[in-house]
PDB file of C-alpha atoms in Angstrom:
ATOM      1  CA  MET A   1       0.000   0.000   0.000  1.00  0.00           C
ATOM      2  CA  LEU A   2       2.949   2.328   0.596  1.00  0.00           C
ATOM      3  CA  PRO A   3       3.692   2.821  -3.140  1.00  0.00           C
ATOM      4  CA  TYR A   4       0.096   3.967  -3.688  1.00  0.00           C
ATOM      5  CA  ILE A   5       0.267   6.370  -0.763  1.00  0.00           C
ATOM      6  CA  ILE A   6       3.480   7.882  -2.124  1.00  0.00           C
ATOM      7  CA  ALA A   7       2.194   8.070  -5.707  1.00  0.00           C
ATOM      8  CA  PHE A   8      -1.147   9.623  -4.812  1.00  0.00           C
ATOM      9  CA  SER A   9       0.362  12.048  -2.320  1.00  0.00           C
ATOM     10  CA  CYS A  10       2.546  13.367  -5.175  1.00  0.00           C
ATOM     11  CA  LEU A  11      -0.631  14.659  -6.819  1.00  0.00           C
ATOM     12  CA  ILE A  12      -1.008  17.251  -4.047  1.00  0.00           C
ATOM     13  CA  PRO A  13       2.260  19.203  -4.597  1.00  0.00           C
ATOM     14  CA  LEU A  14       1.827  18.794  -8.356  1.00  0.00           C
ATOM     15  CA  GLY A  15      -1.635  20.341  -8.095  1.00  0.00           C
ATOM     16  CA  ILE A  16      -0.343  23.181  -5.920  1.00  0.00           C
ATOM     17  CA  TRP A  17       2.387  23.855  -8.449  1.00  0.00           C
ATOM     18  CA  LEU A  18      -0.063  23.877 -11.382  1.00  0.00           C
ATOM     19  CA  ARG A  19      -2.558  26.033  -9.487  1.00  0.00           C
ATOM     20  CA  PHE A  20      -0.239  28.697  -8.119  1.00  0.00           C
ATOM     21  CA  PHE A  21       2.858  28.498 -10.337  1.00  0.00           C
ATOM     22  CA  THR A  22       1.388  27.715 -13.748  1.00  0.00           C
ATOM     23  CA  PRO A  23       4.190  26.811 -16.154  1.00  0.00           C
ATOM     24  CA  ARG A  24       4.650  28.801 -19.318  1.00  0.00           C
ATOM     25  CA  ARG A  25       3.037  27.348 -22.394  1.00  0.00           C
ATOM     26  CA  ASN A  26       5.160  24.505 -23.726  1.00  0.00           C
ATOM     27  CA  PHE A  27       4.912  21.252 -25.652  1.00  0.00           C
ATOM     28  CA  TRP A  28       6.183  18.968 -22.862  1.00  0.00           C
ATOM     29  CA  PHE A  29       4.200  19.481 -19.688  1.00  0.00           C
ATOM     30  CA  GLY A  30       0.779  20.681 -18.568  1.00  0.00           C
ATOM     31  CA  TYR A  31      -2.784  20.403 -19.824  1.00  0.00           C
ATOM     32  CA  ARG A  32      -1.892  20.369 -23.508  1.00  0.00           C
ATOM     33  CA  THR A  33      -4.688  20.408 -26.031  1.00  0.00           C
ATOM     34  CA  GLU A  34      -4.927  22.118 -29.380  1.00  0.00           C
ATOM     35  CA  ARG A  35      -7.041  24.856 -27.809  1.00  0.00           C
ATOM     36  CA  THR A  36      -4.788  25.523 -24.811  1.00  0.00           C
ATOM     37  CA  LEU A  37      -1.651  25.670 -26.939  1.00  0.00           C
ATOM     38  CA  GLN A  38      -3.176  28.410 -29.116  1.00  0.00           C
ATOM     39  CA  ASN A  39      -3.888  30.923 -26.368  1.00  0.00           C
ATOM     40  CA  GLU A  40      -1.866  31.810 -23.248  1.00  0.00           C
ATOM     41  CA  GLU A  41      -4.993  32.732 -21.254  1.00  0.00           C
ATOM     42  CA  ASP A  42      -6.635  29.370 -21.986  1.00  0.00           C
ATOM     43  CA  TRP A  43      -3.372  27.599 -21.122  1.00  0.00           C
ATOM     44  CA  LYS A  44      -3.227  29.261 -17.702  1.00  0.00           C
ATOM     45  CA  MET A  45      -6.905  28.682 -16.942  1.00  0.00           C
ATOM     46  CA  ALA A  46      -6.823  25.003 -17.925  1.00  0.00           C
ATOM     47  CA  ASN A  47      -3.690  24.303 -15.888  1.00  0.00           C
ATOM     48  CA  LYS A  48      -5.061  26.120 -12.836  1.00  0.00           C
ATOM     49  CA  LEU A  49      -8.270  24.085 -13.016  1.00  0.00           C
ATOM     50  CA  LEU A  50      -6.284  20.885 -13.458  1.00  0.00           C
ATOM     51  CA  GLY A  51      -4.210  21.880 -10.435  1.00  0.00           C
ATOM     52  CA  ILE A  52      -7.337  22.210  -8.300  1.00  0.00           C
ATOM     53  CA  CYS A  53      -8.584  18.819  -9.503  1.00  0.00           C
ATOM     54  CA  SER A  54      -5.180  17.268  -8.754  1.00  0.00           C
ATOM     55  CA  ILE A  55      -5.167  18.619  -5.207  1.00  0.00           C
ATOM     56  CA  TYR A  56      -8.611  17.209  -4.427  1.00  0.00           C
ATOM     57  CA  SER A  57      -7.852  13.917  -6.171  1.00  0.00           C
ATOM     58  CA  GLY A  58      -4.583  13.574  -4.299  1.00  0.00           C
ATOM     59  CA  LEU A  59      -6.238  14.217  -0.947  1.00  0.00           C
ATOM     60  CA  VAL A  60      -9.039  11.708  -1.504  1.00  0.00           C
ATOM     61  CA  LEU A  61      -6.827   9.014  -3.024  1.00  0.00           C
ATOM     62  CA  THR A  62      -4.138   9.365  -0.358  1.00  0.00           C
ATOM     63  CA  ALA A  63      -6.762   9.151   2.380  1.00  0.00           C
ATOM     64  CA  SER A  64      -8.258   6.084   0.688  1.00  0.00           C
ATOM     65  CA  SER A  65      -4.852   4.418   0.437  1.00  0.00           C
ATOM     66  CA  ILE A  66      -4.120   5.098   4.100  1.00  0.00           C
ATOM     67  CA  SER A  67      -7.535   3.800   5.132  1.00  0.00           C
ATOM     68  CA  ALA A  68      -6.849   0.587   3.184  1.00  0.00           C
ATOM     69  CA  ILE A  69      -4.103  -0.158   5.707  1.00  0.00           C
ATOM     70  CA  PHE A  70      -6.666  -0.178   8.515  1.00  0.00           C
ATOM     71  CA  PHE A  71      -9.487  -1.729   6.489  1.00  0.00           C
ATOM     72  CA  PRO A  72      -8.050  -4.654   4.504  1.00  0.00           C
ATOM     73  CA  GLU A  73     -11.405  -5.291   2.828  1.00  0.00           C
ATOM     74  CA  LEU A  74     -10.797  -2.100   0.806  1.00  0.00           C
ATOM     75  CA  ARG A  75      -9.097  -3.693  -2.178  1.00  0.00           C
ATOM     76  CA  VAL A  76      -6.349  -2.100  -4.228  1.00  0.00           C
ATOM     77  CA  GLU A  77      -8.429  -2.504  -7.379  1.00  0.00           C
ATOM     78  CA  TYR A  78     -11.040  -0.113  -5.973  1.00  0.00           C
ATOM     79  CA  ILE A  79      -8.424   2.525  -5.251  1.00  0.00           C
ATOM     80  CA  ILE A  80      -6.998   2.206  -8.759  1.00  0.00           C
ATOM     81  CA  LEU A  81     -10.519   2.474 -10.164  1.00  0.00           C
ATOM     82  CA  MET A  82     -11.021   5.635  -8.098  1.00  0.00           C
ATOM     83  CA  PHE A  83      -7.825   7.044  -9.630  1.00  0.00           C
ATOM     84  CA  ILE A  84      -9.115   6.363 -13.144  1.00  0.00           C
ATOM     85  CA  VAL A  85     -12.471   7.965 -12.320  1.00  0.00           C
ATOM     86  CA  PHE A  86     -10.769  11.057 -10.858  1.00  0.00           C
ATOM     87  CA  ALA A  87      -8.473  11.356 -13.880  1.00  0.00           C
ATOM     88  CA  MET A  88     -11.387  11.167 -16.318  1.00  0.00           C
ATOM     89  CA  ALA A  89     -13.507  13.524 -14.211  1.00  0.00           C
ATOM     90  CA  SER A  90     -10.664  16.054 -14.167  1.00  0.00           C
ATOM     91  CA  ILE A  91     -10.599  16.105 -17.956  1.00  0.00           C
ATOM     92  CA  PHE A  92     -14.364  16.583 -18.167  1.00  0.00           C
ATOM     93  CA  ILE A  93     -14.326  19.325 -15.523  1.00  0.00           C
ATOM     94  CA  VAL A  94     -11.546  21.276 -17.235  1.00  0.00           C
ATOM     95  CA  GLU A  95     -13.166  20.919 -20.662  1.00  0.00           C
ATOM     96  CA  TYR A  96     -16.568  21.969 -19.283  1.00  0.00           C
ATOM     97  CA  PHE A  97     -15.155  25.139 -17.748  1.00  0.00           C
ATOM     98  CA  MET A  98     -13.107  25.848 -20.865  1.00  0.00           C
ATOM     99  CA  ASP A  99     -16.258  25.582 -23.021  1.00  0.00           C
ATOM    100  CA  SER A 100     -18.326  27.731 -20.665  1.00  0.00           C
ATOM    101  CA  ASN A 101     -15.559  30.347 -20.595  1.00  0.00           C
ATOM    102  CA  ILE A 102     -15.402  30.506 -24.395  1.00  0.00           C
ATOM    103  CA  HIS A 103     -19.177  30.750 -24.809  1.00  0.00           C
ATOM    104  CA  SER A 104     -19.454  33.522 -22.217  1.00  0.00           C
ATOM    105  CA  ASP A 105     -16.972  35.771 -24.098  1.00  0.00           C
TER     106      ASP A 105
END
């Protein structure tokens, strides 16, 4: 369980970094889509939103991994499934807010 705790707890500082210290637009790291690479404002907004999602995901997944130590019936497969759900939800959340931001302009 320790590798999962370490891996999921890394999402928290990564999210803080994306949220508060958004990297400059690049082709290597960040929330890179065709839309975000075209506009610096969209790049910053998408990465800040992804940072918020990463912080919350990291907190929940780390807590779940720690609780699996005390509750052995909580299987590793469920925690991995939660990670996949959080990752997919993060994409949908960022895309939803990106679309609503574009349509409100």
